[in-house]
Coordinates of C-alpha atoms in Angstrom, one line a residue:
X1 CA -25.3 -77.1 -178.8
X2 CA -21.8 -75.6 -179.0
X3 CA -18.8 -77.9 -178.8
X4 CA -18.6 -77.5 -175.1
X5 CA -22.8 -76.8 -174.4
X6 CA -23.2 -80.6 -174.1
X7 CA -24.2 -83.3 -171.1
X8 CA -22.1 -82.1 -168.5
X9 CA -19.3 -84.1 -166.9
X10 CA -17.6 -82.5 -164.1
X11 CA -20.7 -81.9 -162.6
X12 CA -21.6 -85.7 -161.4
X13 CA -19.6 -88.6 -160.5
X14 CA -17.0 -89.5 -162.9
X15 CA -17.2 -93.1 -164.8
X16 CA -14.8 -95.7 -163.7
X17 CA -12.7 -96.4 -165.9
X18 CA -10.7 -99.0 -166.8
X19 CA -6.9 -99.2 -166.1
X20 CA -4.5 -99.3 -162.9
X21 CA -5.3 -97.2 -160.4
X22 CA -2.0 -94.6 -159.4
X23 CA -1.7 -93.3 -155.7
X24 CA -4.3 -96.1 -154.2
X25 CA -6.8 -93.7 -154.0
X26 CA -10.5 -93.2 -155.9
X27 CA -11.1 -90.7 -158.4
X28 CA -14.4 -89.7 -156.2
X29 CA -12.4 -90.2 -152.9
X30 CA -10.0 -87.2 -154.8
X31 CA -12.4 -85.4 -154.8
X32 CA -13.3 -85.4 -151.6
X33 CA -10.4 -84.8 -150.7
X34 CA -10.2 -81.5 -152.7
X35 CA -13.0 -80.4 -151.0
X36 CA -12.2 -80.4 -148.0
X37 CA -9.6 -79.7 -148.1
X38 CA -10.3 -75.8 -148.7
X39 CA -8.8 -74.8 -151.9
X40 CA -9.6 -71.5 -152.0
X41 CA -9.4 -68.0 -154.0
X42 CA -8.8 -64.8 -153.1
X43 CA -9.5 -60.5 -154.4
X44 CA -7.7 -57.5 -152.3
X45 CA -10.0 -58.1 -149.0
X46 CA -9.9 -61.5 -149.0
X47 CA -11.2 -64.5 -150.7
X48 CA -14.6 -64.6 -151.5
X49 CA -16.8 -65.7 -149.2
X50 CA -13.9 -67.3 -147.3
X51 CA -11.4 -66.3 -144.8
X52 CA -8.5 -62.5 -145.3
X53 CA -6.1 -65.4 -145.9
X54 CA -3.7 -64.7 -149.1
X55 CA -3.9 -68.4 -150.8
X56 CA -1.2 -70.2 -151.8
X57 CA -1.8 -70.4 -156.3
X58 CA -1.5 -73.3 -158.4
X59 CA -1.6 -72.5 -162.4
X60 CA -1.1 -75.4 -164.2
X61 CA -0.8 -76.1 -167.4
X62 CA -1.5 -78.8 -170.0
X63 CA 0.9 -78.8 -173.6
X64 CA -1.9 -79.4 -176.5
X65 CA -4.7 -80.1 -175.1
X66 CA -7.6 -79.3 -175.9
X67 CA -11.9 -80.3 -174.9
X68 CA -11.9 -83.1 -177.0
X69 CA -9.1 -84.4 -174.9
X70 CA -10.5 -83.8 -171.4
X71 CA -12.6 -85.9 -168.9
X72 CA -14.0 -83.2 -168.2
X73 CA -15.9 -82.1 -171.9
X74 CA -18.2 -84.6 -173.6
X75 CA -16.7 -83.6 -177.2
X76 CA -15.0 -86.9 -178.4
X77 CA -15.4 -90.3 -178.3
X78 CA -12.8 -91.8 -175.8
X79 CA -11.0 -90.1 -173.1
X80 CA -7.4 -90.3 -170.8
X81 CA -8.5 -91.1 -167.4
X82 CA -7.6 -88.2 -165.3
X83 CA -8.8 -88.7 -161.7
X84 CA -7.2 -85.6 -160.2
X85 CA -8.1 -83.4 -163.3
X86 CA -12.3 -84.6 -163.1
X87 CA -12.0 -84.3 -159.5
X88 CA -11.1 -80.6 -160.1
X89 CA -13.9 -80.1 -161.8
X90 CA -16.6 -82.2 -159.9
X91 CA -14.5 -79.6 -156.7
X92 CA -14.6 -76.8 -158.8
X93 CA -15.5 -74.2 -161.5
X94 CA -15.2 -75.8 -165.6
X95 CA -15.4 -72.6 -167.9
X96 CA -17.4 -74.0 -171.0
X97 CA -16.0 -71.2 -173.8
X98 CA -12.3 -70.6 -173.1
X99 CA -10.1 -69.8 -176.3
X100 CA -6.5 -69.4 -176.5
X101 CA -4.3 -68.9 -179.0
X102 CA -3.2 -71.4 -182.1
X103 CA 0.1 -72.5 -180.8
X104 CA 1.9 -72.8 -177.8
X105 CA 4.7 -69.7 -177.7
X106 CA 1.7 -66.3 -178.4
X107 CA -0.9 -68.2 -175.4
X108 CA 1.9 -68.2 -173.4
X109 CA 2.9 -64.5 -173.8
X110 CA -0.7 -63.8 -173.1
X111 CA -0.3 -65.7 -170.0
X112 CA 2.1 -63.8 -169.0
X113 CA 1.1 -60.4 -170.0
X114 CA -1.9 -60.6 -170.4
X115 CA -1.5 -58.7 -174.1
X116 CA -2.6 -60.1 -177.1
X117 CA -0.2 -61.1 -179.7
X118 CA -0.3 -57.9 -181.1
X119 CA 0.8 -55.8 -178.9
X120 CA 4.0 -57.8 -178.2
X121 CA 4.5 -59.3 -181.4
X122 CA 4.1 -63.0 -180.5
X123 CA 1.5 -64.3 -183.2
X124 CA 3.6 -67.4 -183.1
X125 CA 6.4 -70.2 -182.4
X126 CA 9.3 -69.4 -181.4
X127 CA 8.5 -65.6 -181.1
X128 CA 10.8 -64.1 -178.6
X129 CA 8.8 -62.4 -176.0
X130 CA 10.6 -59.0 -175.1
X131 CA 12.0 -58.6 -171.4
X132 CA 10.6 -54.8 -171.7
X133 CA 7.5 -56.3 -171.4
X134 CA 5.5 -56.5 -168.0
X135 CA 4.9 -60.0 -166.4
X136 CA 2.9 -61.2 -164.3
X137 CA 6.2 -62.6 -162.6
X138 CA 6.9 -58.1 -162.1
X139 CA 3.0 -57.1 -160.6
X140 CA 3.3 -60.4 -158.3
X141 CA 7.2 -58.9 -156.5
X142 CA 6.5 -55.1 -156.8
X143 CA 2.6 -55.1 -155.3
X144 CA 2.2 -58.3 -153.5
X145 CA 3.9 -60.2 -151.0
X146 CA 4.1 -63.5 -153.0
X147 CA 7.2 -65.6 -153.6
X148 CA 6.9 -67.0 -157.1
X149 CA 8.4 -69.5 -159.3
X150 CA 7.9 -70.7 -163.2
X151 CA 8.2 -74.5 -163.1
X152 CA 8.5 -76.2 -166.6
X153 CA 8.3 -75.1 -169.8
X154 CA 8.8 -72.0 -170.8
X155 CA 8.9 -71.1 -175.0
X156 CA 8.8 -67.5 -175.5
X157 CA 12.5 -66.6 -175.4
X158 CA 12.9 -67.3 -179.8
X159 CA 14.1 -69.8 -181.3
X160 CA 16.4 -72.4 -180.2
X161 CA 19.5 -70.9 -181.2
X162 CA 17.9 -67.7 -180.6
X163 CA 17.2 -67.8 -176.6
X164 CA 19.4 -67.0 -174.0
X165 CA 18.8 -68.7 -170.2
X166 CA 17.9 -66.3 -168.2
X167 CA 15.2 -64.7 -170.5
X168 CA 13.2 -65.9 -167.7
X169 CA 14.7 -64.0 -164.9
X170 CA 14.9 -60.7 -167.4
X171 CA 10.9 -60.7 -167.6
X172 CA 11.3 -60.8 -163.6
X173 CA 10.5 -64.4 -162.9
X174 CA 12.5 -65.0 -159.7
X175 CA 13.1 -69.3 -159.3
X176 CA 13.0 -70.7 -163.6
X177 CA 13.5 -74.5 -163.2
X178 CA 13.0 -76.1 -166.6
X179 CA 12.8 -77.0 -170.0
X180 CA 12.9 -73.9 -172.4
X181 CA 12.3 -74.9 -176.1
X182 CA 8.9 -76.3 -177.4
X183 CA 9.5 -79.2 -178.5
X184 CA 12.2 -82.6 -175.9
X185 CA 14.0 -84.2 -178.2
X186 CA 13.4 -86.9 -175.6
X187 CA 11.5 -86.8 -172.0
X188 CA 14.1 -89.1 -170.1
X189 CA 17.1 -87.0 -171.6
X190 CA 16.8 -83.4 -172.1
X191 CA 18.1 -79.8 -171.4
X192 CA 17.1 -79.0 -167.7
X193 CA 17.9 -75.0 -167.2
X194 CA 17.9 -73.0 -163.2
X195 CA 18.2 -69.4 -163.3
X196 CA 20.2 -69.0 -166.6
X197 CA 22.4 -72.7 -165.5
X198 CA 21.3 -76.0 -167.8
X199 CA 22.9 -78.9 -167.5
X200 CA 21.8 -82.5 -169.2
X201 CA 18.7 -84.1 -166.9
X202 CA 17.7 -88.0 -167.7
X203 CA 14.6 -88.2 -165.2
X204 CA 11.0 -88.1 -167.0
X205 CA 10.1 -85.1 -167.5
X206 CA 7.1 -84.7 -166.0
X207 CA 8.2 -86.5 -163.2
X208 CA 10.6 -84.3 -162.6
X209 CA 8.8 -81.3 -163.0
X210 CA 6.9 -82.4 -160.1
X211 CA 9.6 -82.8 -157.5
X212 CA 10.7 -79.7 -158.7
X213 CA 7.8 -77.6 -157.9
X214 CA 7.0 -79.4 -154.8
X215 CA 11.2 -78.3 -153.9
X216 CA 10.2 -75.2 -154.4
X217 CA 7.3 -74.8 -152.6
X218 CA 8.6 -76.4 -149.3
X219 CA 11.5 -74.1 -148.9
X220 CA 8.6 -71.2 -148.7
X221 CA 7.7 -69.5 -145.7
X222 CA 4.7 -66.8 -146.8
X223 CA 2.4 -67.1 -149.5
X224 CA 3.7 -68.2 -153.0
X225 CA 2.8 -68.3 -157.1
X226 CA 3.6 -71.4 -158.8
X227 CA 3.0 -71.7 -162.5
X228 CA 3.8 -75.6 -163.6
X229 CA 3.8 -75.8 -167.0
X230 CA 4.1 -79.4 -168.1
X231 CA 5.5 -80.2 -171.7
X232 CA 2.7 -83.4 -171.3
X233 CA 1.2 -84.4 -173.7
X234 CA 3.1 -82.9 -176.2
X235 CA 5.4 -84.8 -178.7
X236 CA 6.8 -86.4 -179.3
X237 CA 5.2 -89.2 -178.4
X238 CA 6.3 -92.3 -175.9
X239 CA 5.8 -94.8 -173.4
X240 CA 5.7 -93.7 -169.6
X241 CA 6.9 -94.8 -167.3
X242 CA 4.3 -97.8 -166.1
X243 CA 3.1 -97.3 -163.0
X244 CA 2.1 -93.1 -164.0
X245 CA -0.6 -94.6 -166.2
X246 CA -3.1 -97.2 -167.5
X247 CA -2.6 -97.4 -171.2
X248 CA -2.6 -101.7 -171.7
X249 CA -0.2 -102.9 -174.3
X250 CA 2.1 -100.2 -175.4
X251 CA 5.5 -101.5 -176.9
X252 CA 7.2 -97.8 -176.9
X253 CA 8.1 -98.6 -180.6
X254 CA 8.3 -96.2 -182.9
X255 CA 6.1 -98.6 -184.8
X256 CA 3.6 -99.0 -182.2
X257 CA 4.1 -95.5 -181.7
X258 CA 3.1 -94.4 -186.1
X259 CA 0.4 -96.5 -185.2
X260 CA -1.9 -95.9 -182.6
X261 CA 0.2 -92.3 -182.0
X262 CA -4.0 -91.3 -179.7
X263 CA -2.8 -94.4 -177.3
X264 CA 0.3 -92.6 -176.2
X265 CA -0.7 -89.4 -176.4
X266 CA -3.0 -90.4 -174.0
X267 CA -0.5 -92.2 -171.5
X268 CA 0.6 -88.9 -171.6
X269 CA -1.5 -87.0 -170.3
X270 CA -2.0 -89.4 -167.5
X271 CA 0.9 -89.9 -166.4
X272 CA 0.1 -85.6 -165.8
X273 CA -2.7 -85.8 -164.1
X274 CA -1.1 -88.6 -161.9
X275 CA 2.0 -86.4 -160.6
X276 CA -0.3 -83.2 -160.5
X277 CA -2.6 -85.7 -158.3
X278 CA 0.8 -86.5 -155.9
X279 CA 2.2 -82.5 -156.2
X280 CA -1.7 -82.5 -154.5
X281 CA -1.4 -84.9 -151.8
X282 CA 2.7 -83.7 -151.3
X283 CA 2.0 -79.9 -150.3
X284 CA 3.2 -79.4 -147.3
X285 CA 0.7 -79.2 -143.8
X286 CA -1.1 -76.4 -143.9
X287 CA -0.6 -74.9 -146.9
X288 CA -3.0 -77.5 -149.9
X289 CA -6.3 -75.5 -147.8
X290 CA -5.5 -72.6 -148.5
X291 CA -4.5 -73.5 -152.1
X292 CA -6.1 -72.0 -155.2
X293 CA -5.7 -74.9 -158.6
X294 CA -6.1 -73.5 -162.6
X295 CA -5.3 -76.3 -164.6
X296 CA -5.3 -74.8 -168.5
X297 CA -4.1 -76.2 -171.9
X298 CA -2.6 -74.2 -173.8
X299 CA -3.9 -74.5 -177.0
X300 CA -5.2 -77.6 -179.2
X301 CA -5.3 -81.2 -179.9
X302 CA -2.8 -82.1 -182.2
X303 CA -3.6 -83.2 -185.8
X304 CA -2.3 -86.9 -185.1
X305 CA -4.7 -87.4 -182.5
X306 CA -7.5 -84.7 -182.5
X307 CA -11.0 -85.8 -182.2
X308 CA -14.2 -84.3 -184.1
X309 CA -13.0 -81.6 -185.5
X310 CA -12.9 -82.0 -188.8
X311 CA -9.2 -82.5 -190.7
X312 CA -7.2 -79.0 -190.7
X313 CA -9.4 -77.5 -187.6
X314 CA -7.0 -78.5 -184.9
X315 CA -3.7 -77.2 -183.3
X316 CA -2.3 -74.7 -185.5
X317 CA -5.8 -73.5 -186.6
X318 CA -7.9 -70.9 -185.7
X319 CA -10.7 -72.9 -185.7
X320 CA -12.4 -74.3 -182.4
X321 CA -10.4 -77.8 -182.2
X322 CA -6.7 -75.2 -181.7
X323 CA -8.1 -72.6 -179.3
X324 CA -10.8 -74.3 -177.1
X325 CA -9.2 -75.7 -174.4
X326 CA -10.0 -77.1 -170.6
X327 CA -9.8 -74.1 -167.7
X328 CA -11.0 -75.1 -164.4
X329 CA -10.6 -73.3 -161.3
X330 CA -11.1 -75.8 -158.1
X331 CA -11.6 -74.4 -154.7
X332 CA -13.6 -74.8 -151.6
X333 CA -14.0 -71.0 -152.1
X334 CA -15.2 -70.6 -155.0
X335 CA -19.3 -71.3 -154.1
X336 CA -19.6 -72.1 -157.6
X337 CA -18.4 -75.6 -157.1
X338 CA -19.6 -78.5 -159.4
X339 CA -20.9 -75.7 -162.1
X340 CA -20.5 -75.0 -165.5
X341 CA -19.7 -71.0 -166.5
X342 CA -20.3 -70.2 -170.1
X343 CA -19.0 -66.7 -170.6
X344 CA -16.5 -66.4 -173.4
X345 CA -13.0 -65.9 -172.0
X346 CA -9.3 -65.0 -173.8
X347 CA -6.2 -66.5 -172.2
X348 CA -5.0 -62.8 -171.9
X349 CA -8.0 -63.7 -169.1
X350 CA -5.9 -65.3 -165.9
X351 CA -3.6 -62.1 -166.5
X352 CA -6.1 -59.7 -164.5
X353 CA -7.5 -63.2 -162.9
X354 CA -4.3 -63.4 -161.3
X355 CA -3.2 -60.6 -160.2
X356 CA -6.6 -59.6 -158.1
X357 CA -6.6 -63.5 -156.9
X358 CA -3.1 -62.4 -155.6
X359 CA -4.7 -58.5 -153.5
X360 CA -3.2 -56.9 -157.1
X361 CA -6.8 -55.4 -158.0
X362 CA -6.6 -52.5 -160.4
X363 CA -3.9 -54.1 -162.8
X364 CA -5.4 -55.0 -166.4
X365 CA -4.2 -53.9 -169.5
X366 CA -7.1 -53.8 -171.8
X367 CA -7.4 -56.7 -172.8
X368 CA -7.3 -58.7 -170.1
X369 CA -10.6 -59.0 -167.5
X370 CA -10.3 -60.5 -164.6
X371 CA -13.1 -64.0 -163.7
X372 CA -12.5 -63.8 -160.5
X373 CA -16.0 -62.3 -159.7
X374 CA -17.3 -65.4 -162.2
X375 CA -15.8 -67.5 -159.1
X376 CA -18.9 -66.2 -157.4
X377 CA -21.7 -65.3 -159.3
X378 CA -22.8 -66.8 -162.7
X379 CA -23.2 -63.1 -164.6
X380 CA -21.2 -61.4 -163.2
X381 CA -18.5 -59.9 -165.5
X382 CA -16.7 -61.7 -168.7
X383 CA -16.9 -60.0 -172.1
X384 CA -18.6 -59.7 -175.2
X385 CA -16.6 -60.4 -177.5
X386 CA -12.8 -63.2 -177.5
X387 CA -10.5 -63.0 -180.0
X388 CA -7.8 -64.7 -181.3
X389 CA -4.5 -64.4 -184.0
X390 CA -1.8 -65.7 -185.5
X391 CA 0.8 -64.0 -187.5
X392 CA 4.6 -64.3 -188.6
X393 CA 4.0 -68.2 -189.6
X394 CA 6.1 -70.4 -191.3
X395 CA 4.8 -73.6 -192.2
X396 CA 8.2 -75.6 -191.2
X397 CA 7.0 -78.8 -193.7
X398 CA 8.3 -76.3 -196.9
X399 CA 9.6 -73.2 -195.0
X400 CA 6.9 -71.1 -196.9
X401 CA 5.0 -68.2 -194.8
X402 CA 1.2 -68.7 -193.4
X403 CA -1.1 -66.1 -194.4
X404 CA -1.7 -63.6 -191.0
X405 CA -5.5 -64.6 -189.6
X406 CA -7.4 -63.3 -186.5
X407 CA -10.4 -64.4 -185.5
X408 CA -13.8 -62.7 -183.2
X409 CA -16.4 -64.1 -181.6
X410 CA -19.2 -63.4 -180.0
X411 CA -21.8 -65.4 -177.7
X412 CA -22.9 -67.3 -181.1
X413 CA -20.8 -66.1 -184.6
X414 CA -17.6 -66.1 -184.5
X415 CA -15.6 -64.5 -187.9
X416 CA -12.4 -66.1 -189.9
X417 CA -10.1 -63.2 -191.0
X418 CA -6.9 -64.2 -193.1
X419 CA -4.4 -61.0 -194.6
X420 CA -5.3 -63.2 -198.4
X421 CA -9.1 -60.9 -197.8
X422 CA -10.9 -64.7 -197.3
X423 CA -13.0 -64.4 -194.5
X424 CA -15.8 -67.3 -193.1
X425 CA -18.5 -67.1 -190.4
X426 CA -19.7 -70.0 -187.8
X427 CA -23.0 -70.1 -185.8
X428 CA -21.1 -71.9 -183.0
X429 CA -24.5 -72.4 -181.1
X430 CA -25.8 -74.4 -184.1
X431 CA -22.4 -75.3 -185.7
X432 CA -20.5 -75.8 -182.8
X433 CA -17.5 -78.2 -185.5
X434 CA -17.6 -75.3 -188.1
X435 CA -18.8 -76.6 -190.9
X436 CA -20.8 -74.5 -192.5
X437 CA -19.7 -71.3 -193.9
X438 CA -22.4 -69.1 -193.3
X439 CA -21.1 -65.4 -194.3
X440 CA -23.5 -64.5 -197.8
X441 CA -26.3 -65.2 -195.1
X442 CA -25.6 -63.0 -192.0
X443 CA -24.1 -59.6 -193.1
X444 CA -25.2 -58.1 -190.2
X445 CA -23.3 -60.3 -187.9
X446 CA -19.9 -60.5 -190.2
X447 CA -20.1 -56.5 -190.8
X448 CA -20.4 -56.1 -186.4
X449 CA -17.8 -58.6 -185.7
X450 CA -15.8 -56.9 -187.9
X451 CA -16.0 -53.8 -186.9
X452 CA -14.9 -54.7 -183.1
X453 CA -12.1 -56.1 -184.4
X454 CA -10.7 -54.3 -185.9
X455 CA -11.9 -51.3 -183.2
X456 CA -9.5 -54.3 -181.0
X457 CA -6.7 -54.2 -183.5
X458 CA -5.9 -50.0 -183.1
X459 CA -6.1 -49.8 -179.6

């Protein structure tokens, strides 16, 4: 069984957890309200199985959040208390084989453009996405009547001393409010940039991003697409406001954070979940019943807090712990509610998916395959191979250049290839944690996957 093919969490009532209840609604009631709300999806001729009304689309990105941290997947012994996310999983479709890149910058670039990094030049943290690229925001502006905004973490504008404040606008984002760089030094004191203007912000970042999203949505009088990229639960590990999490007996001192990093990582994830619930509850009258919610992680869990995977198989690697992330689409017009989907998904696929949901079909990039048909019918669409890569990386501790690497998988086998010639092959159906390299045992699988990757990289 692969690491995502464990007994379903999302298909049953979430297990009760100890701790505070945040906004006065038990997890089961949140699930019921989400289902009753009628969160919908749409293609050119209207939402599958629903009305022809253009749906609002809320895409939520969790930062450094792998499947081992998500309560909707069984990998990992400990889980944060995230009733909002569990409710979305219970009322939507959970994807068990979603792949992204090894770090946030290249993943976000693929989300934005629907292209692999070998096309855009974005293969590592702090790379800069060229402003000539066609983004999903440009597509929606040119081909639909959607208003769109990006709220929260950006991190495709280059190194901190390189990024320009209006980089989102130069890539076609009509409204941007958030944090331009990668990791905040302090969640309670950070630079907030709004449409090219930057000032110091002292509100807790997760709460501020939620407020900004609610404020922008409140101003819209037509269909909207909100890209909400939380920095949580990315480092620095910290103690969120007490009313936002259920972790007990945390002091917030550097010594306690160093001793128990996972508790603080979970606290930040719970704070994100609380605020996402507040956002959904706070949508204007008539909006929530016509809103699609997509929740996705941008890369795997950090090494300090990763669970189950071997050491080194976490964020920053092309192993499953670095690239296998949660993905859920929830809505009343998704007939496959409370189900799981085993089709392979690449991060680049969200570009074509968002286009189709907004009614701008025919905008695929070759790298991007819409998963919208899968929301209605199992086996309708998907891809035969998933691909990921990392290049141009510099090891921060040593300043040395890391070897370029790519990985490709099919429904069973996964090939890892380094530019120095090293290769590894894993049977994910039998060895989901990638503990045994079977390269010499399966020459046909190696040749087939290598050929597919070479063809993909030449296109």
